[in-house]
JSON list of C-alpha atoms in Angstrom, two decimals:
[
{"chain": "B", "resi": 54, "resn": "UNK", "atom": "CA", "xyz": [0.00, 0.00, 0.00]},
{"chain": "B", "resi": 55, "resn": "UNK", "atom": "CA", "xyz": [1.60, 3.19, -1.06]},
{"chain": "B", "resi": 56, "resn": "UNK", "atom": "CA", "xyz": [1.65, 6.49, 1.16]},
{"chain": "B", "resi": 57, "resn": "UNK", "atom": "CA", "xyz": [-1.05, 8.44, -0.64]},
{"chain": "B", "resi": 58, "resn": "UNK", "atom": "CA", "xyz": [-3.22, 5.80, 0.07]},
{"chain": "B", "resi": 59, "resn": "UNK", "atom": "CA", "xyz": [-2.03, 5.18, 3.90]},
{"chain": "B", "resi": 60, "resn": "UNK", "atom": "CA", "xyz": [-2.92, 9.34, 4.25]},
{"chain": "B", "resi": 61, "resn": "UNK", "atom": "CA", "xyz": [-5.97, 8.97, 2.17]},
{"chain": "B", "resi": 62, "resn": "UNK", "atom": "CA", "xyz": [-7.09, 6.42, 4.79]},
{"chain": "B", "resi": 63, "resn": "UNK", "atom": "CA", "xyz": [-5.75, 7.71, 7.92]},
{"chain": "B", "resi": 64, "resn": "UNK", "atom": "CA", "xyz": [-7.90, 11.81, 7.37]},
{"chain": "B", "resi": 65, "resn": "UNK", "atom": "CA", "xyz": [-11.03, 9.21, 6.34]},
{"chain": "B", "resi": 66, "resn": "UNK", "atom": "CA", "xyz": [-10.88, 7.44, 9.80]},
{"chain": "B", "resi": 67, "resn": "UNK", "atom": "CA", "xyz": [-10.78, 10.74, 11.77]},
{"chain": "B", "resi": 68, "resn": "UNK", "atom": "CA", "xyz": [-13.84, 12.76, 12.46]},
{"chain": "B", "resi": 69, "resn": "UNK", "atom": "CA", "xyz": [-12.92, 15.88, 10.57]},
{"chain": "B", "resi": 70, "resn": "UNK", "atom": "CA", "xyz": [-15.69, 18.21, 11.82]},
{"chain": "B", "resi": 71, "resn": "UNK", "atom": "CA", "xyz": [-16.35, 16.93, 15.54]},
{"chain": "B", "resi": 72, "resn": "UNK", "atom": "CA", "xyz": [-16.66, 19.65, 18.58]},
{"chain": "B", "resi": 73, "resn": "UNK", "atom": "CA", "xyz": [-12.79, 18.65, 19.41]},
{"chain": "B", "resi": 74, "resn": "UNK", "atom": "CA", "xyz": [-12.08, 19.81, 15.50]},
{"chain": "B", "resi": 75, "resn": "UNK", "atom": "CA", "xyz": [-14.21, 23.34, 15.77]},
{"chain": "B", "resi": 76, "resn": "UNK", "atom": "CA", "xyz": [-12.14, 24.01, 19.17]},
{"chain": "B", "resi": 77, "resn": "UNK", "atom": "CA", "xyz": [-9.03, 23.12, 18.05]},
{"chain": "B", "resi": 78, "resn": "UNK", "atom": "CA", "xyz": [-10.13, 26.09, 15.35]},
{"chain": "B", "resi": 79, "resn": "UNK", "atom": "CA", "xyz": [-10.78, 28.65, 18.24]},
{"chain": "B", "resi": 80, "resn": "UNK", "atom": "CA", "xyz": [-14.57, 28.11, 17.02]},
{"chain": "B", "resi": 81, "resn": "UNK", "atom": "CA", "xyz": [-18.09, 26.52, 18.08]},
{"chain": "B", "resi": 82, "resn": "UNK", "atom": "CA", "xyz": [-19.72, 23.95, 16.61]},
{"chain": "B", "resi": 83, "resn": "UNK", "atom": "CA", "xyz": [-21.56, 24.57, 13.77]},
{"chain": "B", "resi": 84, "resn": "UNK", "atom": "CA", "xyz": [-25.05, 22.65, 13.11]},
{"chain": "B", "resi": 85, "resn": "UNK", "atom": "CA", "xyz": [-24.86, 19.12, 13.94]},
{"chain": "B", "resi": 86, "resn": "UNK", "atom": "CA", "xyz": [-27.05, 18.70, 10.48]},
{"chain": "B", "resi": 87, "resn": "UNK", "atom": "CA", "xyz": [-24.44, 20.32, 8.63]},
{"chain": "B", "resi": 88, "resn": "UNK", "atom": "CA", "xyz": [-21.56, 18.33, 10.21]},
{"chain": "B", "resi": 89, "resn": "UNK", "atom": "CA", "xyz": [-22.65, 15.35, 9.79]},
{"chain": "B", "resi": 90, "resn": "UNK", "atom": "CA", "xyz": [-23.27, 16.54, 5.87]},
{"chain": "B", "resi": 91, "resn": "UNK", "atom": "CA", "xyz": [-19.33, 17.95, 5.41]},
{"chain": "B", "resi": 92, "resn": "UNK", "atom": "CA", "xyz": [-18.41, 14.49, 7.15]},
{"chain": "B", "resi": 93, "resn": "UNK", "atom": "CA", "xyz": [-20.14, 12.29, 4.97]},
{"chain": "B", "resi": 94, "resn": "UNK", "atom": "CA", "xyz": [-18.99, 14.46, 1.76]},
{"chain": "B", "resi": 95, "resn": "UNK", "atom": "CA", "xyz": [-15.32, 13.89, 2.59]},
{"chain": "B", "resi": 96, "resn": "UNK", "atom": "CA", "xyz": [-15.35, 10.46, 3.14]},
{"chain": "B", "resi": 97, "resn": "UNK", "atom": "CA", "xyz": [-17.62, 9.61, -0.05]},
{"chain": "B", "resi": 98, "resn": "UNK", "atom": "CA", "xyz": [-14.52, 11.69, -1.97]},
{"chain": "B", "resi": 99, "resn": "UNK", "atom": "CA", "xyz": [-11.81, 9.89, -0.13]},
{"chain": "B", "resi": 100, "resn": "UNK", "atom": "CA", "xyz": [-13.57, 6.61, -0.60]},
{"chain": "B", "resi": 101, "resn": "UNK", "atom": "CA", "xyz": [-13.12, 7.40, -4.32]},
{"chain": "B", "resi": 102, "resn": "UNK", "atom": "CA", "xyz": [-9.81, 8.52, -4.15]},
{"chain": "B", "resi": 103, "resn": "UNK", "atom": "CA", "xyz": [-8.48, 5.94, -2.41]},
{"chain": "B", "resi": 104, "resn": "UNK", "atom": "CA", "xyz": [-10.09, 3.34, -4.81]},
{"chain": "B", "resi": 105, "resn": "UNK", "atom": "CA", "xyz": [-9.06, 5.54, -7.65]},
{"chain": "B", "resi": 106, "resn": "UNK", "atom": "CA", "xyz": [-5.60, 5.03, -6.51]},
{"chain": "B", "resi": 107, "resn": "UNK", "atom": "CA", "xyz": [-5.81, 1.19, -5.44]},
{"chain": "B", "resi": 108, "resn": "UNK", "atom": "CA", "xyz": [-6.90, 0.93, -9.22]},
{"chain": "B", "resi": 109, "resn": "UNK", "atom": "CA", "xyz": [-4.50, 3.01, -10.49]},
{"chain": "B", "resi": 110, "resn": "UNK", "atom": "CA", "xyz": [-6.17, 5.67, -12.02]},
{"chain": "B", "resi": 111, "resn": "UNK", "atom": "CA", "xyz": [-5.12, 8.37, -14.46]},
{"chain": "B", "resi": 112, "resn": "UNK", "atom": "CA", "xyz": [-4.36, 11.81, -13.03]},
{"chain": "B", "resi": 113, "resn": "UNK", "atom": "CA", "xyz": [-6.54, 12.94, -15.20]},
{"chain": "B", "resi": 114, "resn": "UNK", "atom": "CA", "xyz": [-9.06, 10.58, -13.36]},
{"chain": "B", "resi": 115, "resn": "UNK", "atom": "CA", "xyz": [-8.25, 11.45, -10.57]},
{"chain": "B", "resi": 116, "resn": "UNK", "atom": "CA", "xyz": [-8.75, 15.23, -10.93]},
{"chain": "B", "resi": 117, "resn": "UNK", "atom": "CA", "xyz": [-12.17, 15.04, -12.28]},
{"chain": "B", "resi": 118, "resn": "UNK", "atom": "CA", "xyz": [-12.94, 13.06, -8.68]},
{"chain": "B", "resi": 119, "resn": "UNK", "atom": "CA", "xyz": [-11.86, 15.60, -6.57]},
{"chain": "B", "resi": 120, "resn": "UNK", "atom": "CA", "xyz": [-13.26, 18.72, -8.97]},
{"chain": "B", "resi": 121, "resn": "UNK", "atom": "CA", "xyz": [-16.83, 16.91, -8.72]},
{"chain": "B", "resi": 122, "resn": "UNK", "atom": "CA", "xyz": [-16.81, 16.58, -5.14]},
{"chain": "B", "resi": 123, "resn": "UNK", "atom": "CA", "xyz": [-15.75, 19.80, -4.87]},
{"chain": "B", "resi": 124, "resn": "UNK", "atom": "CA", "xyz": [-18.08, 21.50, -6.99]},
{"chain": "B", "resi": 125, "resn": "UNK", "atom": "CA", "xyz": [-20.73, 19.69, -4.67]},
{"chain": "B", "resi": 126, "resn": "UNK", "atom": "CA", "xyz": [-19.98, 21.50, -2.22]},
{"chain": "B", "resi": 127, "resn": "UNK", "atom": "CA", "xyz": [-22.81, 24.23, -1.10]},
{"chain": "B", "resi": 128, "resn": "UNK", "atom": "CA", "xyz": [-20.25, 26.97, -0.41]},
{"chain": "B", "resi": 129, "resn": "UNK", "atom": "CA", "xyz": [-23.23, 29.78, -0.69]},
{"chain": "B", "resi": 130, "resn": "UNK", "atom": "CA", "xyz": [-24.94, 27.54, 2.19]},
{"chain": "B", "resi": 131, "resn": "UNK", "atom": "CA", "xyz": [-21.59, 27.97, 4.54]},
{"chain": "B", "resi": 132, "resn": "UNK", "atom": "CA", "xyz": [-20.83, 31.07, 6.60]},
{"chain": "B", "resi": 133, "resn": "UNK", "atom": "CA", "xyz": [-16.48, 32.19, 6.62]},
{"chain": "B", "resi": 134, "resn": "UNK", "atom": "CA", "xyz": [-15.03, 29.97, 9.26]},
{"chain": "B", "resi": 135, "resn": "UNK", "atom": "CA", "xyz": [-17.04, 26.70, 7.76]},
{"chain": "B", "resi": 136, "resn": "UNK", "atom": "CA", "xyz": [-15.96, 27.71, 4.17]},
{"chain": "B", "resi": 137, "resn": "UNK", "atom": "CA", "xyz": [-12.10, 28.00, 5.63]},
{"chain": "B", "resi": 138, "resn": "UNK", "atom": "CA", "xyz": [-12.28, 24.87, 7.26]},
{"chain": "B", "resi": 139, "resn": "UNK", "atom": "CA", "xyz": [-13.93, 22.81, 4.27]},
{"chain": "B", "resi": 140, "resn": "UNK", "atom": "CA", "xyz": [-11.14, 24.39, 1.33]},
{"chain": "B", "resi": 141, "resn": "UNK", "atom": "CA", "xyz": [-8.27, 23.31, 4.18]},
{"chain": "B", "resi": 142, "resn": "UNK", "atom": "CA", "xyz": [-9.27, 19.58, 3.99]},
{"chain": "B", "resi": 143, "resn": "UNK", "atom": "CA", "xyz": [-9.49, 20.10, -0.03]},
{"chain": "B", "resi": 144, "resn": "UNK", "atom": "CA", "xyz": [-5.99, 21.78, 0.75]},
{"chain": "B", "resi": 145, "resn": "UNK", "atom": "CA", "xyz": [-4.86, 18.45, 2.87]},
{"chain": "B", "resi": 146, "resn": "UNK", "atom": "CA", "xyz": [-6.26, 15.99, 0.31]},
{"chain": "B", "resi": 147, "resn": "UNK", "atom": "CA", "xyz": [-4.80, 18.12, -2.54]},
{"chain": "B", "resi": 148, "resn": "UNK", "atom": "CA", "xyz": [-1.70, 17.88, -1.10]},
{"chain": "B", "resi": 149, "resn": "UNK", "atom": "CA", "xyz": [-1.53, 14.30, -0.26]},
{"chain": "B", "resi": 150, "resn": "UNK", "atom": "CA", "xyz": [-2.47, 13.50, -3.87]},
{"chain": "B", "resi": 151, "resn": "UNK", "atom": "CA", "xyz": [0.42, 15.67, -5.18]},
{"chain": "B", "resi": 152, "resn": "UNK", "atom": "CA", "xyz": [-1.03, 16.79, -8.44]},
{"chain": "B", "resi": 153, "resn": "UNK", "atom": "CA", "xyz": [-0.08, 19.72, -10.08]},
{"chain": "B", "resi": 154, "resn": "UNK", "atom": "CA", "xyz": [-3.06, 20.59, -11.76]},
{"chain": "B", "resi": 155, "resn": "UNK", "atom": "CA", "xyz": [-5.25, 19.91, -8.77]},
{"chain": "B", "resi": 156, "resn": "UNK", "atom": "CA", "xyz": [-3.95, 22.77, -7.01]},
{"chain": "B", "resi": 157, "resn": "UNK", "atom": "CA", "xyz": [-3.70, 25.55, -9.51]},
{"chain": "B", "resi": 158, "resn": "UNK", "atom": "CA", "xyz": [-7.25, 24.45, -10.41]},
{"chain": "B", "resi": 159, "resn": "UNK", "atom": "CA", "xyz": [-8.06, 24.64, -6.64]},
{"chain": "B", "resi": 160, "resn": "UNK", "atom": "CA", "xyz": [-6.89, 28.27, -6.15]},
{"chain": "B", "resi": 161, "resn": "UNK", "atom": "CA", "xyz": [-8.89, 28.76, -9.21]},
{"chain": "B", "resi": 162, "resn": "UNK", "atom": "CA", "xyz": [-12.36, 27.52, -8.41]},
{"chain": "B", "resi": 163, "resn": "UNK", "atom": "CA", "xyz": [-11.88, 28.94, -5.03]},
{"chain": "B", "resi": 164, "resn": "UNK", "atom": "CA", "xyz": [-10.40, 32.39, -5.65]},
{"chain": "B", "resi": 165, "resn": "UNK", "atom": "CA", "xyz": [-10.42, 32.62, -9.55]},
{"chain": "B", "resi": 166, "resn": "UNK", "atom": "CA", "xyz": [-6.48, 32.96, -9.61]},
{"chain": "B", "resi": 167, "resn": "UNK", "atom": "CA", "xyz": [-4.01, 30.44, -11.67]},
{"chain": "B", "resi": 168, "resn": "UNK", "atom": "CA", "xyz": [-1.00, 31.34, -10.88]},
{"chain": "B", "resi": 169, "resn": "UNK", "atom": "CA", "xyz": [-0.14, 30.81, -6.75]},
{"chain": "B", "resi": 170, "resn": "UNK", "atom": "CA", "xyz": [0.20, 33.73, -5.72]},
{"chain": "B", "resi": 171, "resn": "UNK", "atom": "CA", "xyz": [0.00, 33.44, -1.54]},
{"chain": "B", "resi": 172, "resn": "UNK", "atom": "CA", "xyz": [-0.17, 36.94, -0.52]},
{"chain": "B", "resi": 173, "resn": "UNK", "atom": "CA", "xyz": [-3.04, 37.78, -3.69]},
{"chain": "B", "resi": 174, "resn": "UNK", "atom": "CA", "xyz": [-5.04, 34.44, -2.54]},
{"chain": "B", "resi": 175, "resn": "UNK", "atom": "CA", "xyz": [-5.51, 35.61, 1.14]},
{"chain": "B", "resi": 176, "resn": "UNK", "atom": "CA", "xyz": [-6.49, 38.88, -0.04]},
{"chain": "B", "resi": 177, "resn": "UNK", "atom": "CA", "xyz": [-8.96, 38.10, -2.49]},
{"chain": "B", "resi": 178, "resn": "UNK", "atom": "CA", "xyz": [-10.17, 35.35, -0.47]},
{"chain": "B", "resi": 179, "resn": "UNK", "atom": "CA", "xyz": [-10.86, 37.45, 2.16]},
{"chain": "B", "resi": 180, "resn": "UNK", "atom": "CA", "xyz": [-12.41, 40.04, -0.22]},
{"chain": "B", "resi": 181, "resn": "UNK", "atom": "CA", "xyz": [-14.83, 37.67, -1.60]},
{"chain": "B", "resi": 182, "resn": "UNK", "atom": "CA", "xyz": [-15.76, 36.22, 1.74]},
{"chain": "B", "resi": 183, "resn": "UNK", "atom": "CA", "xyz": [-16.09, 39.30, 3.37]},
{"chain": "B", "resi": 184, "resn": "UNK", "atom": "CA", "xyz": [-18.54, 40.56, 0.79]},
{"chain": "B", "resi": 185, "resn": "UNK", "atom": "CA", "xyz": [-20.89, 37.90, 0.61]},
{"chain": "B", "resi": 186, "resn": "UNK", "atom": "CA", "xyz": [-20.55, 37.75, 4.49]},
{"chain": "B", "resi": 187, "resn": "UNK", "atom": "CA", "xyz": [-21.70, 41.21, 4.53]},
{"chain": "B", "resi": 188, "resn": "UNK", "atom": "CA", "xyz": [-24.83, 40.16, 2.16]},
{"chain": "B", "resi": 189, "resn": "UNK", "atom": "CA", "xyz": [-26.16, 37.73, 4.18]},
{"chain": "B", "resi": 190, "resn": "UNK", "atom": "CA", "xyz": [-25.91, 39.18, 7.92]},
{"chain": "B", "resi": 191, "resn": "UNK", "atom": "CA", "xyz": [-27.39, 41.35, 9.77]},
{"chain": "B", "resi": 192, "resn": "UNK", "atom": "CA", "xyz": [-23.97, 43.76, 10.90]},
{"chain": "B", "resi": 193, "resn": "UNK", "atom": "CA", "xyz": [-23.62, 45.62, 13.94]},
{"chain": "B", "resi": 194, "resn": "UNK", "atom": "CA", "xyz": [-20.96, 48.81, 13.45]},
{"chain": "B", "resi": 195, "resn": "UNK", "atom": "CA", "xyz": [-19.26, 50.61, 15.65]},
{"chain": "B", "resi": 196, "resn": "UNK", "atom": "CA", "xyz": [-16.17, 53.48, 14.88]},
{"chain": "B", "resi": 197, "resn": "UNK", "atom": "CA", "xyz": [-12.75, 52.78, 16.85]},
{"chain": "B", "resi": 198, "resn": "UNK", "atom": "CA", "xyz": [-12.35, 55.92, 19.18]},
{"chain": "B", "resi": 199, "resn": "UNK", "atom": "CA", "xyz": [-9.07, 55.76, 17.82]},
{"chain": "B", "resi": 200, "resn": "UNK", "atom": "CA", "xyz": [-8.50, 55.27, 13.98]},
{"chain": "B", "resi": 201, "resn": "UNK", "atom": "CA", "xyz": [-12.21, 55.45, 12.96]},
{"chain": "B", "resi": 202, "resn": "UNK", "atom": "CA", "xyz": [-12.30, 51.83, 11.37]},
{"chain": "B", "resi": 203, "resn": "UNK", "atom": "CA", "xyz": [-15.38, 49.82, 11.43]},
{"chain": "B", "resi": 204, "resn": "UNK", "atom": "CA", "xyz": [-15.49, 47.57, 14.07]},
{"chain": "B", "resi": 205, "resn": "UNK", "atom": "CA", "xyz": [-18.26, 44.94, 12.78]},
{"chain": "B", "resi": 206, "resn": "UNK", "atom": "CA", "xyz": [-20.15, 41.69, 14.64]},
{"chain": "B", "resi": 207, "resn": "UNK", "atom": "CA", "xyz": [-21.79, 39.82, 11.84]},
{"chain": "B", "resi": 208, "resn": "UNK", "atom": "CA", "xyz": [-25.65, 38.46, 13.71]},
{"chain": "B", "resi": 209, "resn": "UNK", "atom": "CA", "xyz": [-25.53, 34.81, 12.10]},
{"chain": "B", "resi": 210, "resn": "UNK", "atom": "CA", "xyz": [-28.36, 33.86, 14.21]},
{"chain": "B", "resi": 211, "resn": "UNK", "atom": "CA", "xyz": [-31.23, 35.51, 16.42]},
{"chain": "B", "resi": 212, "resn": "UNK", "atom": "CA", "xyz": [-33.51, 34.41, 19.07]},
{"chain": "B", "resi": 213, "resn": "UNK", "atom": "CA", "xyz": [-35.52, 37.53, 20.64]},
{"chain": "B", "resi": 214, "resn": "UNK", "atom": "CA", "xyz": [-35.81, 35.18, 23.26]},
{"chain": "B", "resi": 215, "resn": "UNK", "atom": "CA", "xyz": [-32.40, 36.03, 24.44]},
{"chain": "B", "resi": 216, "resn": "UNK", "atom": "CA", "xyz": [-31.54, 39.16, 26.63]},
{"chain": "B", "resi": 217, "resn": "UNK", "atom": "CA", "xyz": [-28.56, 41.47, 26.49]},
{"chain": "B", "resi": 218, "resn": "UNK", "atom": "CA", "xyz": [-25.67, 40.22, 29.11]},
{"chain": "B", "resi": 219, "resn": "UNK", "atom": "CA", "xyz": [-22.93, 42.51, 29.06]},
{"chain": "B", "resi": 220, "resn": "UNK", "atom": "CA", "xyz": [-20.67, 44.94, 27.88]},
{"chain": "B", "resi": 221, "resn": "UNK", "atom": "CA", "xyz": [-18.11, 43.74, 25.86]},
{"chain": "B", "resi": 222, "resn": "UNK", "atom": "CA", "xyz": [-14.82, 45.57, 26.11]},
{"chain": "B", "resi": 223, "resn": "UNK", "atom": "CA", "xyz": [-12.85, 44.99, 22.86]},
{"chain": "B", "resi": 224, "resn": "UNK", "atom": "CA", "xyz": [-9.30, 46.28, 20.89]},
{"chain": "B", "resi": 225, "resn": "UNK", "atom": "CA", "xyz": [-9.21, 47.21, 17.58]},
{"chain": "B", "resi": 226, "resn": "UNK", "atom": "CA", "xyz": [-7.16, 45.51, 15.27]},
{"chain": "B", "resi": 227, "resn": "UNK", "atom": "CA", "xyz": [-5.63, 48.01, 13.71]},
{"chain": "B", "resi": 228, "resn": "UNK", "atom": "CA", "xyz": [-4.57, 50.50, 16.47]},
{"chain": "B", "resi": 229, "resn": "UNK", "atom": "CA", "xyz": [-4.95, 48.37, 19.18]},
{"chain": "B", "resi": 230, "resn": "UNK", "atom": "CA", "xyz": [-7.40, 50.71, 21.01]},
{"chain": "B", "resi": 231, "resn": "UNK", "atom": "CA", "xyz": [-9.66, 49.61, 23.88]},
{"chain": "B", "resi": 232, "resn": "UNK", "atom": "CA", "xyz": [-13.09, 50.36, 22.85]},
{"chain": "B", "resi": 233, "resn": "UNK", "atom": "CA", "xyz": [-16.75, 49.27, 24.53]},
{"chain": "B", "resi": 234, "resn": "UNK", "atom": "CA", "xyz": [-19.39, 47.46, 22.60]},
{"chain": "B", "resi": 235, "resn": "UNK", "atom": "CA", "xyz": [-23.46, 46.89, 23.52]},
{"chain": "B", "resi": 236, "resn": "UNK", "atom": "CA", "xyz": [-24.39, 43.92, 21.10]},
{"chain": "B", "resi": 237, "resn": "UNK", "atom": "CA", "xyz": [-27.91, 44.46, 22.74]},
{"chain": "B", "resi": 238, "resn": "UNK", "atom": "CA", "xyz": [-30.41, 41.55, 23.13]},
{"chain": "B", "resi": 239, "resn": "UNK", "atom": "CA", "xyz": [-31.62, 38.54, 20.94]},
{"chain": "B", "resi": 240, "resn": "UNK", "atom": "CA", "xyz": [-28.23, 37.79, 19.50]},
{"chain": "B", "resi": 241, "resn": "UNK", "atom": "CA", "xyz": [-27.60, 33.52, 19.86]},
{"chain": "B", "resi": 242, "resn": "UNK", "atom": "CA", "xyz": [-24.72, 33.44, 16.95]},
{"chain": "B", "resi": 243, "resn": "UNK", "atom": "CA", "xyz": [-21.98, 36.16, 16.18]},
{"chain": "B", "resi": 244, "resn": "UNK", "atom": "CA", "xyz": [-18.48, 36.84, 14.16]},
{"chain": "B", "resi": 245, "resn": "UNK", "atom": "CA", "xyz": [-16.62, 39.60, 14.49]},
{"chain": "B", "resi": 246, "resn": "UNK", "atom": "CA", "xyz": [-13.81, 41.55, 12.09]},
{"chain": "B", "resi": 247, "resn": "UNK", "atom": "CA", "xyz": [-11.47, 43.96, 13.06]},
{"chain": "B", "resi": 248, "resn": "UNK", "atom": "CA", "xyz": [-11.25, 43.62, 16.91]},
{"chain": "B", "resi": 249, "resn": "UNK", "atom": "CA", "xyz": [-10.87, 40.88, 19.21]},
{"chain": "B", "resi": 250, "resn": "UNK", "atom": "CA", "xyz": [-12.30, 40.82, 22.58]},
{"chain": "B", "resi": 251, "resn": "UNK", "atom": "CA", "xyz": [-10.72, 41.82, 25.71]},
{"chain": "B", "resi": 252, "resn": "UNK", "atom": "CA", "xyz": [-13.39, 41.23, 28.58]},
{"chain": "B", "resi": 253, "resn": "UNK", "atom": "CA", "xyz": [-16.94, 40.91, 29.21]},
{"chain": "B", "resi": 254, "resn": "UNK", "atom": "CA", "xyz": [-18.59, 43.00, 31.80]},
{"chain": "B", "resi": 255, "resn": "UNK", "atom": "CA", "xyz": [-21.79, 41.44, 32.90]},
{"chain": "B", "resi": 256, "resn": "UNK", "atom": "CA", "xyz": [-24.68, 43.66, 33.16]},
{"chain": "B", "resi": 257, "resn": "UNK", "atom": "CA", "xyz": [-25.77, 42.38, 36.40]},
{"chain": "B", "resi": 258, "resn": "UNK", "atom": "CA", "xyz": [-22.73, 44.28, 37.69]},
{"chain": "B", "resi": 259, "resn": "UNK", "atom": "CA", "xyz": [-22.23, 46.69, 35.76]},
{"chain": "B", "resi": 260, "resn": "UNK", "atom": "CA", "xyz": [-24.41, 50.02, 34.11]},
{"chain": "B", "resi": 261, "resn": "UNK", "atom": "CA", "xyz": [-22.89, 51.76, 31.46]},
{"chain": "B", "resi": 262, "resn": "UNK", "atom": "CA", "xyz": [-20.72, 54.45, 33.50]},
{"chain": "B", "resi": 263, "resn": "UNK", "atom": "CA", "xyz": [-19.11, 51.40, 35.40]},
{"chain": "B", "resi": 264, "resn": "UNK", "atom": "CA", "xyz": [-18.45, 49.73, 32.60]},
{"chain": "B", "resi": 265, "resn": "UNK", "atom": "CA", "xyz": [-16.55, 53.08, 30.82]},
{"chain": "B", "resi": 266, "resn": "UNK", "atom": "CA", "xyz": [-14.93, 53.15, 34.18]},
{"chain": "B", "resi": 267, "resn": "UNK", "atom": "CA", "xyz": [-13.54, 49.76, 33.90]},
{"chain": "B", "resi": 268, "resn": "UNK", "atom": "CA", "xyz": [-12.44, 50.71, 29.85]},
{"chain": "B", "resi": 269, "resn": "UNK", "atom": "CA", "xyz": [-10.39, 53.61, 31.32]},
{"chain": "B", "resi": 270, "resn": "UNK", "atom": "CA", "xyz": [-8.85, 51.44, 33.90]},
{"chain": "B", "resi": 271, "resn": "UNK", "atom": "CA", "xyz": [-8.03, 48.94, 31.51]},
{"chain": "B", "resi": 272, "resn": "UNK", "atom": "CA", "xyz": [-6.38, 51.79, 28.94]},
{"chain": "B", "resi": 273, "resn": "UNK", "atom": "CA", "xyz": [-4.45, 53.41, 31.91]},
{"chain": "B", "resi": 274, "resn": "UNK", "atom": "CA", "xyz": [-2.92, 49.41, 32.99]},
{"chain": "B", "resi": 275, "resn": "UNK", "atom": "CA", "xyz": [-1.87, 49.56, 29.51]},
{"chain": "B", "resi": 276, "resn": "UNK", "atom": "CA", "xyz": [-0.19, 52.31, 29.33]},
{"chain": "B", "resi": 277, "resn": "UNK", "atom": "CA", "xyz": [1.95, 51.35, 32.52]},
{"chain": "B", "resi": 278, "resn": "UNK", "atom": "CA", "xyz": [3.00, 49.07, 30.92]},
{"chain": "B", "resi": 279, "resn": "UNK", "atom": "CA", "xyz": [4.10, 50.52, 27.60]}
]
């Protein structure tokens, strides 16, 4: 058994979109539906692939497996971190098969670029996700004190049922400026872009002139520190 097929084998055998996987991603879960979908999609492919290569198959062969497994894929159904994690395991698989053409014609399908180009991939990838992203959700916007970018939380999912719990104290990106954020209430699935969050203030503690109070401390320990 050669060592395509040993790594073919070996990803099929794992569970490629369990809780431990999300995690390991810095992520949640997505729905159980939908992993179990993704799961099943990846091993039908590597199923073929691995038979494909047991029977020796033409590149060629082999190609058209992977592009019609990947075309099969309901990217428009997926939000940005499910997308990323599906095209990584069509990275994985593309490179365990080692085919040339497989991965220009994967940048291609996924980014419409030919020539690998890293640096133009990520930023066109993360043009095209961010618009369609920005299509689909709800956004909540908020102006850095600092350097005026937008600091956005995508709403992927409601439920009115769901009051507002805190204050979220956050830092831009960019600047790295301490800002405060009230996502409000009825929010049960969120993504953010351009800040990452610092500390949550919960609102059985704290109004909104404690929680500015706590900003300012957190701005002055900073700047101790610089």
């Amino acid at each position: 058994m050669n060592n395509t097929i040993l790594a073919l084998e070996k990803l099929k055998s794992t569970e490629k979109f369990s809780s431990e996987e999300w995690e390991n991603r810095g992520l949640n879960s997505s729905e159980k539906s939908l992993c179990i979908t993704l799961e099943n999609s990846f091993n039908d492919l590597l199923t073929n692939l691995i038979s494909a290569n047991n029977t020796k198959k033409s590149d060629k062969e082999i190609e058209n497996i992977f592009e019609r497994h990947f075309k099969e894929i309901k990217s428009d159904e997926l939000d940005t971190e499910e997308k990323e994690f599906v095209l990584d395991y069509f990275a994985e698989i593309a490179t365990i098969l080692n085919i040339r053409s497989i991965n220009e014609k994967l940048n291609f399908w996924t980014y419409g670029i030919e020539a690998y180009d890293h640096e133009e991939v990520e930023r066109k990838a993360s043009e095209k996700i961010l618009a369609e992203e920005k299509k689909r959700h709800e956004i909540l916007s908020i102006l850095c004190q600092k350097c005026k970018v937008q600091l956005e939380t995508f709403i992927l999912e409601r439920d009115n049922e769901i009051p507002t719990f805190e204050f979220d104290i956050i830092k831009c990106i960019k600047c790295s400026e301490l800002n405060i954020l009230d996502k409000g209430c009825g929010i049960k699935r969120y993504r953010f872009l351009n800040y990452e969050l610092i500390e949550e203030l919960s609102k059985e503690e704290y109004d909104l002139p404690k929680a500015l109070q706590r900003l300012e401390q957190l701005k002055m320990r900073i700047k101790a520190t610089e």
